[in-house]
Tab-separated table of C-alpha atoms in Angstrom:
chain	number	residue	atom	x	y	z
A	14	UNK	CA	-54.775	-1.711	-18.092
A	15	UNK	CA	-51.995	-3.666	-19.774
A	16	UNK	CA	-52.385	-1.568	-22.930
A	17	UNK	CA	-51.948	1.643	-20.918
A	18	UNK	CA	-48.766	0.369	-19.270
A	19	UNK	CA	-47.020	-1.209	-22.239
A	20	UNK	CA	-45.697	2.007	-23.859
A	21	UNK	CA	-43.977	3.057	-20.622
A	22	UNK	CA	-42.350	-0.345	-20.283
A	23	UNK	CA	-41.194	-0.267	-23.889
A	24	UNK	CA	-39.693	3.219	-23.476
A	25	UNK	CA	-37.800	2.188	-20.345
A	26	UNK	CA	-36.365	-0.884	-22.030
A	27	UNK	CA	-35.331	1.060	-25.132
A	28	UNK	CA	-33.352	3.512	-22.978
A	29	UNK	CA	-31.562	0.697	-21.160
A	30	UNK	CA	-30.519	-0.998	-24.379
A	31	UNK	CA	-29.670	2.148	-26.340
A	32	UNK	CA	-26.123	2.398	-27.657
A	33	UNK	CA	-23.912	5.438	-27.133
A	34	UNK	CA	-24.114	6.161	-30.873
A	35	UNK	CA	-27.914	6.441	-30.841
A	36	UNK	CA	-27.782	8.545	-27.663
A	37	UNK	CA	-25.372	10.932	-29.406
A	38	UNK	CA	-27.802	11.224	-32.330
A	39	UNK	CA	-30.648	12.052	-29.951
A	40	UNK	CA	-28.604	14.621	-28.004
A	41	UNK	CA	-27.464	16.413	-31.161
A	42	UNK	CA	-31.035	16.435	-32.462
A	43	UNK	CA	-32.393	17.826	-29.179
A	44	UNK	CA	-29.689	20.519	-29.092
A	45	UNK	CA	-30.264	21.497	-32.706
A	46	UNK	CA	-34.041	21.761	-32.159
A	47	UNK	CA	-33.627	23.416	-28.723
A	48	UNK	CA	-35.634	20.671	-27.020
A	49	UNK	CA	-34.140	21.210	-23.576
A	50	UNK	CA	-36.851	19.386	-21.648
A	51	UNK	CA	-36.449	16.194	-23.657
A	52	UNK	CA	-32.666	16.447	-23.271
A	53	UNK	CA	-32.942	16.766	-19.489
A	54	UNK	CA	-35.263	13.753	-19.378
A	55	UNK	CA	-32.680	11.753	-21.307
A	56	UNK	CA	-29.824	12.873	-19.037
A	57	UNK	CA	-31.807	11.790	-15.986
A	58	UNK	CA	-31.720	8.188	-17.236
A	59	UNK	CA	-27.926	8.050	-17.735
A	60	UNK	CA	-25.188	7.270	-15.157
A	61	UNK	CA	-22.473	9.905	-14.774
A	62	UNK	CA	-19.864	7.696	-16.466
A	63	UNK	CA	-22.019	7.465	-19.600
A	64	UNK	CA	-22.643	11.206	-19.513
A	65	UNK	CA	-18.848	11.686	-19.447
A	66	UNK	CA	-18.480	9.425	-22.495
A	67	UNK	CA	-21.233	11.406	-24.208
A	68	UNK	CA	-19.538	14.752	-23.499
A	69	UNK	CA	-16.224	13.399	-24.825
A	70	UNK	CA	-17.935	12.299	-28.047
A	71	UNK	CA	-19.471	15.678	-28.851
A	72	UNK	CA	-17.898	18.675	-30.628
A	73	UNK	CA	-16.845	21.485	-28.235
A	74	UNK	CA	-19.940	23.648	-28.840
A	75	UNK	CA	-22.314	20.754	-28.131
A	76	UNK	CA	-20.267	19.752	-25.079
A	77	UNK	CA	-20.696	23.210	-23.550
A	78	UNK	CA	-24.416	23.296	-24.344
A	79	UNK	CA	-25.011	19.881	-22.754
A	80	UNK	CA	-22.899	20.751	-19.705
A	81	UNK	CA	-25.102	23.767	-18.969
A	82	UNK	CA	-28.092	21.425	-18.576
A	83	UNK	CA	-26.475	19.077	-16.035
A	84	UNK	CA	-27.673	19.336	-12.412
A	85	UNK	CA	-24.918	20.385	-9.980
A	86	UNK	CA	-24.347	16.987	-8.355
A	87	UNK	CA	-24.398	15.164	-11.698
A	88	UNK	CA	-21.891	17.644	-13.110
A	89	UNK	CA	-19.608	17.156	-10.098
A	90	UNK	CA	-19.699	13.359	-10.489
A	91	UNK	CA	-19.111	13.614	-14.239
A	92	UNK	CA	-16.196	16.083	-14.314
A	93	UNK	CA	-13.451	13.716	-13.016
A	94	UNK	CA	-14.349	11.090	-15.632
A	95	UNK	CA	-14.011	13.362	-18.669
A	96	UNK	CA	-11.214	13.052	-21.190
A	97	UNK	CA	-8.474	15.670	-21.193
A	98	UNK	CA	-9.884	17.825	-23.994
A	99	UNK	CA	-13.441	18.025	-22.633
A	100	UNK	CA	-12.206	18.533	-19.066
A	101	UNK	CA	-9.871	21.388	-20.011
A	102	UNK	CA	-12.596	23.040	-22.101
A	103	UNK	CA	-14.955	23.060	-19.125
A	104	UNK	CA	-12.331	24.098	-16.571
A	105	UNK	CA	-11.601	27.161	-18.711
A	106	UNK	CA	-15.205	28.381	-18.539
A	107	UNK	CA	-16.225	27.380	-14.997
A	108	UNK	CA	-16.484	30.198	-12.494
A	109	UNK	CA	-14.486	29.861	-9.286
A	110	UNK	CA	-17.660	29.408	-7.214
A	111	UNK	CA	-18.941	26.667	-9.536
A	112	UNK	CA	-15.644	24.806	-9.387
A	113	UNK	CA	-15.466	24.991	-5.598
A	114	UNK	CA	-19.063	23.816	-5.259
A	115	UNK	CA	-18.424	20.867	-7.614
A	116	UNK	CA	-15.255	19.909	-5.724
A	117	UNK	CA	-17.183	19.704	-2.471
A	118	UNK	CA	-19.508	17.085	-3.995
A	119	UNK	CA	-16.727	14.774	-5.233
A	120	UNK	CA	-15.111	11.850	-3.480
A	121	UNK	CA	-11.545	12.430	-2.318
A	122	UNK	CA	-10.263	10.008	-4.977
A	123	UNK	CA	-12.088	11.774	-7.816
A	124	UNK	CA	-11.011	15.203	-6.595
A	125	UNK	CA	-7.379	14.097	-6.215
A	126	UNK	CA	-7.334	12.850	-9.813
A	127	UNK	CA	-8.931	16.069	-11.016
A	128	UNK	CA	-6.460	18.280	-9.150
A	129	UNK	CA	-3.556	16.484	-10.834
A	130	UNK	CA	-4.764	17.812	-14.178
A	131	UNK	CA	-5.506	21.367	-13.102
A	132	UNK	CA	-3.329	24.512	-12.997
A	133	UNK	CA	-1.764	25.298	-9.616
A	134	UNK	CA	-3.826	28.473	-9.246
A	135	UNK	CA	-7.137	26.601	-9.561
A	136	UNK	CA	-5.887	23.871	-7.242
A	137	UNK	CA	-5.009	26.389	-4.535
A	138	UNK	CA	-8.417	28.035	-4.859
A	139	UNK	CA	-10.206	24.738	-4.310
A	140	UNK	CA	-8.016	23.601	-1.400
A	141	UNK	CA	-8.454	26.901	0.420
A	142	UNK	CA	-12.249	26.516	0.454
A	143	UNK	CA	-12.427	22.891	1.674
A	144	UNK	CA	-13.239	22.175	5.303
A	145	UNK	CA	-10.403	20.877	7.489
A	146	UNK	CA	-11.600	17.264	7.675
A	147	UNK	CA	-12.096	16.962	3.909
A	148	UNK	CA	-8.762	18.653	3.201
A	149	UNK	CA	-7.038	16.243	5.606
A	150	UNK	CA	-8.545	13.187	3.897
A	151	UNK	CA	-7.704	14.620	0.480
A	152	UNK	CA	-4.124	15.255	1.583
A	153	UNK	CA	-3.753	11.598	2.567
A	154	UNK	CA	-4.755	10.557	-0.959
A	155	UNK	CA	-2.500	13.141	-2.630
A	156	UNK	CA	0.482	11.882	-0.619
A	157	UNK	CA	0.411	8.617	-2.561
A	158	UNK	CA	2.182	8.406	-5.967
A	159	UNK	CA	0.182	8.893	-9.136
A	160	UNK	CA	-0.958	5.522	-10.462
A	161	UNK	CA	-0.669	3.801	-7.077
A	162	UNK	CA	-3.341	1.891	-5.174
A	163	UNK	CA	-3.547	4.829	-2.761
A	164	UNK	CA	-4.717	7.088	-5.607
A	165	UNK	CA	-7.087	4.410	-6.859
A	166	UNK	CA	-8.723	3.610	-3.511
A	167	UNK	CA	-11.946	4.949	-2.058
A	168	UNK	CA	-11.833	6.061	1.576
A	169	UNK	CA	-15.549	5.300	2.107
A	170	UNK	CA	-15.080	2.000	3.914
A	171	UNK	CA	-17.082	0.415	6.753
A	172	UNK	CA	-14.912	-1.151	9.453
A	173	UNK	CA	-15.774	-3.102	12.615
A	174	UNK	CA	-13.856	-4.371	15.646
A	175	UNK	CA	-13.062	-8.056	16.049
A	176	UNK	CA	-14.383	-8.436	19.623
A	177	UNK	CA	-18.067	-7.597	19.049
A	178	UNK	CA	-20.856	-9.979	18.121
A	179	UNK	CA	-22.558	-10.145	14.755
A	180	UNK	CA	-25.808	-9.071	16.426
A	181	UNK	CA	-24.150	-5.827	17.553
A	182	UNK	CA	-22.801	-5.251	14.031
A	183	UNK	CA	-26.243	-5.780	12.496
A	184	UNK	CA	-27.895	-3.359	14.935
A	185	UNK	CA	-25.192	-0.793	14.202
A	186	UNK	CA	-25.635	-1.156	10.426
A	187	UNK	CA	-29.387	-0.665	10.699
A	188	UNK	CA	-28.786	2.808	12.138
A	189	UNK	CA	-27.235	3.840	8.799
A	190	UNK	CA	-29.419	5.235	6.060
A	191	UNK	CA	-27.189	3.631	3.423
A	192	UNK	CA	-23.825	1.944	2.928
A	193	UNK	CA	-21.054	2.923	0.519
A	194	UNK	CA	-21.650	1.534	-3.000
A	195	UNK	CA	-20.254	-1.942	-3.720
A	196	UNK	CA	-20.025	-2.852	-0.019
A	197	UNK	CA	-19.670	-6.618	-0.254
A	198	UNK	CA	-17.807	-6.975	3.060
A	199	UNK	CA	-16.957	-5.107	6.242
A	200	UNK	CA	-13.276	-4.593	7.059
A	201	UNK	CA	-12.163	-5.883	10.438
A	202	UNK	CA	-9.634	-3.852	12.461
A	203	UNK	CA	-8.171	-3.862	15.962
A	204	UNK	CA	-8.215	-1.013	18.473
A	205	UNK	CA	-5.241	0.669	16.771
A	206	UNK	CA	-6.792	0.480	13.285
A	207	UNK	CA	-4.643	-2.397	11.982
A	208	UNK	CA	-6.296	-4.498	9.310
A	209	UNK	CA	-7.149	-8.062	10.408
A	210	UNK	CA	-9.453	-9.444	7.722
A	211	UNK	CA	-12.873	-9.036	6.152
A	212	UNK	CA	-16.398	-9.996	7.119
A	213	UNK	CA	-18.393	-10.757	3.945
A	214	UNK	CA	-21.990	-9.564	4.007
A	215	UNK	CA	-23.375	-13.023	3.234
A	216	UNK	CA	-21.546	-14.488	6.257
A	217	UNK	CA	-22.764	-11.620	8.440
A	218	UNK	CA	-26.383	-12.190	7.440
A	219	UNK	CA	-26.467	-16.013	7.560
A	220	UNK	CA	-24.284	-16.729	10.630
A	221	UNK	CA	-25.464	-17.073	14.229
A	222	UNK	CA	-25.886	-13.607	15.807
A	223	UNK	CA	-23.969	-14.566	18.966
A	224	UNK	CA	-20.763	-15.277	17.034
A	225	UNK	CA	-17.927	-12.823	17.485
A	226	UNK	CA	-16.641	-10.986	14.409
A	227	UNK	CA	-13.213	-12.613	14.788
A	228	UNK	CA	-14.888	-16.051	14.661
A	229	UNK	CA	-16.826	-15.300	11.465
A	230	UNK	CA	-14.342	-13.145	9.562
A	231	UNK	CA	-11.925	-14.314	6.867
A	232	UNK	CA	-8.486	-13.595	8.282
A	233	UNK	CA	-5.499	-12.886	6.033
A	234	UNK	CA	-7.692	-12.253	2.997
A	235	UNK	CA	-6.503	-10.364	-0.079
A	236	UNK	CA	-5.065	-6.974	0.781
A	237	UNK	CA	-2.888	-4.438	-1.074
A	238	UNK	CA	-0.552	-1.726	0.127
A	239	UNK	CA	-1.317	1.856	-0.759
A	240	UNK	CA	2.009	2.202	-2.589
A	241	UNK	CA	1.375	-0.826	-4.838
A	242	UNK	CA	1.065	-0.111	-8.550
A	243	UNK	CA	-2.550	0.363	-9.593
A	244	UNK	CA	-2.161	-1.922	-12.604
A	245	UNK	CA	-0.937	-4.731	-10.366
A	246	UNK	CA	-4.085	-4.294	-8.299
A	247	UNK	CA	-6.232	-4.525	-11.446
A	248	UNK	CA	-4.494	-7.759	-12.397
A	249	UNK	CA	-5.146	-9.095	-8.878
A	250	UNK	CA	-8.868	-8.418	-9.346
A	251	UNK	CA	-8.796	-10.276	-12.673
A	252	UNK	CA	-6.889	-13.283	-11.376
A	253	UNK	CA	-8.911	-13.768	-8.197
A	254	UNK	CA	-12.327	-12.514	-9.309
A	255	UNK	CA	-12.524	-9.951	-6.507
A	256	UNK	CA	-15.325	-7.477	-5.832
A	257	UNK	CA	-13.321	-5.340	-3.408
A	258	UNK	CA	-10.015	-5.376	-1.569
A	259	UNK	CA	-8.696	-3.592	1.537
A	260	UNK	CA	-5.879	-1.048	1.219
A	261	UNK	CA	-3.353	-0.675	4.051
A	262	UNK	CA	-0.444	1.688	4.685
A	263	UNK	CA	3.141	0.803	5.637
A	264	UNK	CA	2.099	0.238	9.275
A	265	UNK	CA	-0.647	-2.243	8.282
A	266	UNK	CA	-3.440	0.210	9.141
A	267	UNK	CA	-6.605	0.232	7.046
A	268	UNK	CA	-6.747	3.371	4.878
A	269	UNK	CA	-9.410	2.512	2.291
A	270	UNK	CA	-10.660	-0.033	-0.201
A	271	UNK	CA	-10.686	-0.582	-3.940
A	272	UNK	CA	-13.777	-1.890	-5.720
A	273	UNK	CA	-14.572	-3.071	-9.220
A	274	UNK	CA	-15.660	0.486	-10.090
A	275	UNK	CA	-12.134	1.861	-9.686
A	276	UNK	CA	-10.598	-1.173	-11.398
A	277	UNK	CA	-12.920	-0.933	-14.403
A	278	UNK	CA	-12.017	2.731	-14.808
A	279	UNK	CA	-8.315	1.845	-14.793
A	280	UNK	CA	-8.800	-1.044	-17.230
A	281	UNK	CA	-10.671	1.270	-19.607
A	282	UNK	CA	-7.726	3.661	-19.603
A	283	UNK	CA	-5.345	0.739	-20.230
A	284	UNK	CA	-7.498	-0.488	-23.115
A	285	UNK	CA	-7.486	2.987	-24.666
A	286	UNK	CA	-3.696	3.122	-24.346
A	287	UNK	CA	-3.299	-0.246	-26.056
A	288	UNK	CA	-5.249	1.082	-29.048
A	289	UNK	CA	-3.748	4.585	-29.210
A	290	UNK	CA	-0.104	4.209	-28.172
A	291	UNK	CA	1.017	2.033	-31.114
A	292	UNK	CA	-0.240	4.851	-33.338
A	293	UNK	CA	1.665	7.534	-31.441
A	294	UNK	CA	-1.397	8.964	-29.720
A	295	UNK	CA	-2.701	9.119	-26.176
A	296	UNK	CA	-6.009	9.527	-24.373
A	297	UNK	CA	-5.931	13.275	-24.839
A	298	UNK	CA	-6.179	12.770	-28.640
A	299	UNK	CA	-9.972	12.562	-28.586
A	300	UNK	CA	-11.904	12.588	-31.847
A	301	UNK	CA	-13.146	16.126	-31.253
A	302	UNK	CA	-9.945	17.672	-29.881
A	303	UNK	CA	-8.865	21.020	-31.423
A	304	UNK	CA	-7.224	20.807	-34.842
A	305	UNK	CA	-3.804	22.312	-34.111
A	306	UNK	CA	-2.894	20.258	-30.984
A	307	UNK	CA	-4.079	17.069	-32.701
A	308	UNK	CA	-2.012	17.839	-35.795
A	309	UNK	CA	1.118	18.545	-33.727
A	310	UNK	CA	0.817	15.350	-31.657
A	311	UNK	CA	0.230	13.124	-34.662
A	312	UNK	CA	2.711	14.975	-36.887
A	313	UNK	CA	5.594	14.153	-34.560
A	314	UNK	CA	4.792	10.468	-34.863
A	315	UNK	CA	4.512	10.736	-38.635
A	316	UNK	CA	8.004	12.264	-38.692
A	317	UNK	CA	9.422	9.323	-36.749
A	318	UNK	CA	7.725	6.912	-39.120
A	319	UNK	CA	9.061	8.850	-42.134
A	320	UNK	CA	12.619	8.385	-40.878
A	321	UNK	CA	12.157	4.604	-40.758
A	322	UNK	CA	10.644	4.656	-44.263
A	323	UNK	CA	13.697	6.448	-45.598
A	324	UNK	CA	15.872	3.785	-43.966
A	325	UNK	CA	13.943	1.087	-45.793
A	326	UNK	CA	14.147	3.092	-49.030
A	327	UNK	CA	17.922	3.333	-48.597
A	328	UNK	CA	18.085	-0.469	-48.423
A	329	UNK	CA	16.110	-0.721	-51.668
A	330	UNK	CA	18.474	1.769	-53.277
A	331	UNK	CA	21.410	-0.600	-52.663
A	332	UNK	CA	19.824	-2.953	-55.232
A	333	UNK	CA	19.114	-0.442	-57.976
A	334	UNK	CA	20.887	-2.537	-60.602
A	335	UNK	CA	18.757	-5.588	-59.867
A	336	UNK	CA	15.543	-3.548	-60.030
A	337	UNK	CA	16.582	-1.994	-63.354
A	338	UNK	CA	17.177	-5.420	-64.933
A	339	UNK	CA	14.212	-7.291	-63.456
A	340	UNK	CA	11.067	-5.146	-63.303
A	341	UNK	CA	9.125	-7.958	-61.604
A	342	UNK	CA	11.182	-7.406	-58.447
A	343	UNK	CA	9.792	-3.888	-58.026
A	344	UNK	CA	6.251	-5.137	-58.604
A	345	UNK	CA	6.536	-7.942	-56.033
A	346	UNK	CA	8.534	-6.033	-53.428
A	347	UNK	CA	5.508	-4.747	-51.442
A	348	UNK	CA	4.165	-8.302	-51.116
A	349	UNK	CA	7.120	-9.486	-49.039
A	350	UNK	CA	7.174	-6.413	-46.799
A	351	UNK	CA	3.405	-6.349	-46.279
A	352	UNK	CA	3.138	-10.032	-45.315
A	353	UNK	CA	5.971	-9.634	-42.831
A	354	UNK	CA	4.402	-6.525	-41.312
A	355	UNK	CA	1.025	-8.206	-40.816
A	356	UNK	CA	2.551	-11.356	-39.313
A	357	UNK	CA	4.730	-9.303	-36.994
A	358	UNK	CA	1.852	-7.084	-35.833
A	359	UNK	CA	-0.189	-10.174	-34.926
A	360	UNK	CA	2.596	-11.480	-32.684
A	361	UNK	CA	3.289	-7.999	-31.298
A	362	UNK	CA	-0.358	-7.532	-30.273
A	363	UNK	CA	-0.405	-10.874	-28.427
A	364	UNK	CA	2.911	-10.128	-26.719
A	365	UNK	CA	1.775	-6.684	-25.555
A	366	UNK	CA	-1.411	-8.238	-24.188
A	367	UNK	CA	0.613	-10.894	-22.360
A	368	UNK	CA	2.895	-8.219	-20.904
A	369	UNK	CA	-0.075	-6.124	-19.791
A	370	UNK	CA	-1.647	-9.116	-18.034
A	371	UNK	CA	1.775	-10.120	-16.607
A	372	UNK	CA	1.617	-13.547	-18.245
A	373	UNK	CA	5.103	-13.360	-19.731
A	374	UNK	CA	7.994	-14.180	-17.410
A	375	UNK	CA	11.641	-15.273	-17.883
A	376	UNK	CA	10.543	-18.875	-17.308
A	377	UNK	CA	8.245	-18.975	-20.363
A	378	UNK	CA	9.715	-16.391	-22.745
A	379	UNK	CA	11.946	-18.856	-24.621
A	380	UNK	CA	9.054	-21.265	-25.050
A	381	UNK	CA	7.011	-18.364	-26.434
A	382	UNK	CA	9.777	-17.405	-28.889
A	383	UNK	CA	10.083	-21.009	-30.119
A	384	UNK	CA	6.328	-21.285	-30.498
A	385	UNK	CA	6.085	-18.048	-32.511
A	386	UNK	CA	9.039	-19.078	-34.681
A	387	UNK	CA	7.263	-22.348	-35.456
A	388	UNK	CA	4.050	-20.472	-36.299
A	389	UNK	CA	5.984	-18.048	-38.511
A	390	UNK	CA	7.783	-20.885	-40.287
A	391	UNK	CA	4.571	-22.819	-40.892
A	392	UNK	CA	2.709	-19.801	-42.251
A	393	UNK	CA	5.810	-18.788	-44.208
A	394	UNK	CA	6.025	-22.147	-45.985
A	395	UNK	CA	2.304	-22.259	-46.777
A	396	UNK	CA	1.996	-18.724	-48.127
A	397	UNK	CA	5.410	-18.835	-49.770
A	398	UNK	CA	4.137	-21.717	-51.870
A	399	UNK	CA	1.033	-19.752	-52.830
A	400	UNK	CA	2.964	-16.581	-53.703
A	401	UNK	CA	5.658	-18.538	-55.532
A	402	UNK	CA	3.096	-20.192	-57.788
A	403	UNK	CA	1.331	-16.861	-58.424
A	404	UNK	CA	4.657	-15.202	-59.289
A	405	UNK	CA	5.508	-18.019	-61.726
A	406	UNK	CA	2.096	-17.813	-63.439
A	407	UNK	CA	2.359	-14.020	-63.592
A	408	UNK	CA	5.925	-13.623	-64.876
A	409	UNK	CA	6.631	-17.092	-66.279
A	410	UNK	CA	9.834	-17.488	-64.244
A	411	UNK	CA	10.452	-20.249	-61.719
A	412	UNK	CA	13.462	-18.286	-60.488
A	413	UNK	CA	11.381	-15.309	-59.418
A	414	UNK	CA	8.808	-17.645	-57.829
A	415	UNK	CA	11.456	-19.480	-55.777
A	416	UNK	CA	13.191	-16.246	-54.714
A	417	UNK	CA	10.023	-14.579	-53.439
A	418	UNK	CA	8.968	-17.808	-51.721
A	419	UNK	CA	12.298	-18.015	-49.885
A	420	UNK	CA	12.232	-14.310	-48.994
A	421	UNK	CA	8.708	-14.515	-47.642
A	422	UNK	CA	9.580	-17.497	-45.460
A	423	UNK	CA	12.591	-15.672	-44.042
A	424	UNK	CA	10.590	-12.510	-43.390
A	425	UNK	CA	7.676	-14.242	-41.679
A	426	UNK	CA	10.062	-16.081	-39.343
A	427	UNK	CA	11.886	-12.805	-38.595
A	428	UNK	CA	8.549	-11.068	-38.032
A	429	UNK	CA	7.421	-13.714	-35.543
A	430	UNK	CA	10.677	-13.460	-33.586
A	431	UNK	CA	10.572	-9.654	-33.653
A	432	UNK	CA	6.968	-9.580	-32.456
A	433	UNK	CA	8.121	-11.186	-29.185
A	434	UNK	CA	11.676	-9.894	-28.789
A	435	UNK	CA	11.136	-6.238	-29.782
A	436	UNK	CA	8.642	-5.332	-27.004
A	437	UNK	CA	10.567	-7.348	-24.392
A	438	UNK	CA	13.821	-5.642	-25.372
A	439	UNK	CA	12.241	-2.183	-25.365
A	440	UNK	CA	10.821	-2.783	-21.894
A	441	UNK	CA	14.229	-3.900	-20.610
A	442	UNK	CA	15.748	-0.712	-22.062
A	443	UNK	CA	13.155	1.407	-20.280
A	444	UNK	CA	11.198	2.354	-23.405
A	445	UNK	CA	7.433	1.967	-23.744
A	446	UNK	CA	6.838	-1.085	-26.006
A	447	UNK	CA	3.241	-0.046	-26.702
A	448	UNK	CA	4.376	3.309	-28.026
A	449	UNK	CA	7.470	2.367	-30.029
A	450	UNK	CA	7.071	-1.357	-30.667
A	451	UNK	CA	5.094	-1.006	-33.893
A	452	UNK	CA	7.620	1.384	-35.454
A	453	UNK	CA	10.603	-0.821	-34.608
A	454	UNK	CA	8.785	-3.952	-35.767
A	455	UNK	CA	7.772	-2.402	-39.100
A	456	UNK	CA	11.332	-1.237	-39.689
A	457	UNK	CA	12.683	-4.733	-38.997
A	458	UNK	CA	10.191	-6.519	-41.265
A	459	UNK	CA	10.652	-4.004	-44.094
A	460	UNK	CA	14.447	-4.198	-44.031
A	461	UNK	CA	14.569	-7.987	-43.634
A	462	UNK	CA	12.001	-8.409	-46.402
A	463	UNK	CA	13.787	-6.086	-48.818
A	464	UNK	CA	17.231	-7.498	-48.035
A	465	UNK	CA	16.170	-11.120	-48.378
A	466	UNK	CA	14.147	-10.634	-51.564
A	467	UNK	CA	16.519	-8.309	-53.415
A	468	UNK	CA	19.625	-10.010	-52.012
A	469	UNK	CA	18.514	-13.477	-53.144
A	470	UNK	CA	17.449	-12.083	-56.528
A	471	UNK	CA	20.903	-10.477	-56.957
A	472	UNK	CA	22.659	-13.712	-56.047
A	473	UNK	CA	20.643	-16.160	-58.145
A	474	UNK	CA	18.907	-14.214	-60.943
A	475	UNK	CA	21.592	-11.840	-62.164
């Protein structure tokens, strides 16, 4: 008997532990060999969020072929989680009836996010076919600003009154076939719908049944307003290790809740932005996006970078005489600039992370600058010694060794300071430090490195 069961157990475990890369290989193989049944069996084992990641990772033709095999409800749950390129590709081919049917299967939060990225004509078509109650609930979500807690929240929340016993609550819950996913607590409200606190499920189950809800609940627990910034809510979840939090409107009435599901989705988007923005890209720049739009988006950033390179080249041109007389300067020039750029990017990455997690405040910014200056000085002295010795052994000149050592020390200290001050300054000026910080930092380290190295060489070697 055990021999008959072991293959099934092994197959189930292999699916659970399979990486997205191996799943992509299997999907492409099934599509190429027209093995639709095996592909549908694989899809049945995947959550809709992983199916969305899979669709985003496939070329357009494979995306369309896989989409055709998705059951209606799975497709409806997957559509709001797709990246911009995949979503737009599918919206262009979906019939009006298919789109309306999918919309009716989505949560109000998912549909609101989808409508924000759709043409007005398609949006009007969907809204006109929704029933009055659903359209009313959707309208409440759409009234909140994009990126707010109101857009992030889920309106599927179980609430109870404060003046009933736990026994009554338990009997009422047993009449439900199921509860909303991630229900770790019931929200307590008064007769007018004002939020009073939360009743955790473990307290509900383990407390005496004759207790009133108001006696067992946690009053004044964590709560957010619907107009709070969604990123602030995500940071609250991180700091306080929350599983869910109530969302209230300006009159303190309960309007929904936010769970770890919504927060994880937001954090994934933030993580993608941290990787893509410093390179001048955004989430819509997927690997398999069309060639022309990708080239245009990235080409603009390359043009900005080219302008900064010409600025650095102009600085080098001011020392043409020194470079003509001492060839070693031209050979060693990239060393100073490269070391400064790497040191600065390390500090910049840590500063951007601190800003994202709201760990940098006016009270600690000067301490942070001093700390990074000390790190830059220490690394500058150590590696300046190494480079100085290498330069002496290479060119047989202590003068060149001392000049590059001094220039590297100066540049690493400047890079450390810039890594903190550049993003903070850009944020104060209203610019996005994640998008423009790397360009400004590279320009600073290049110019400081070239000026210090060639300037010192001009002063002491010519």
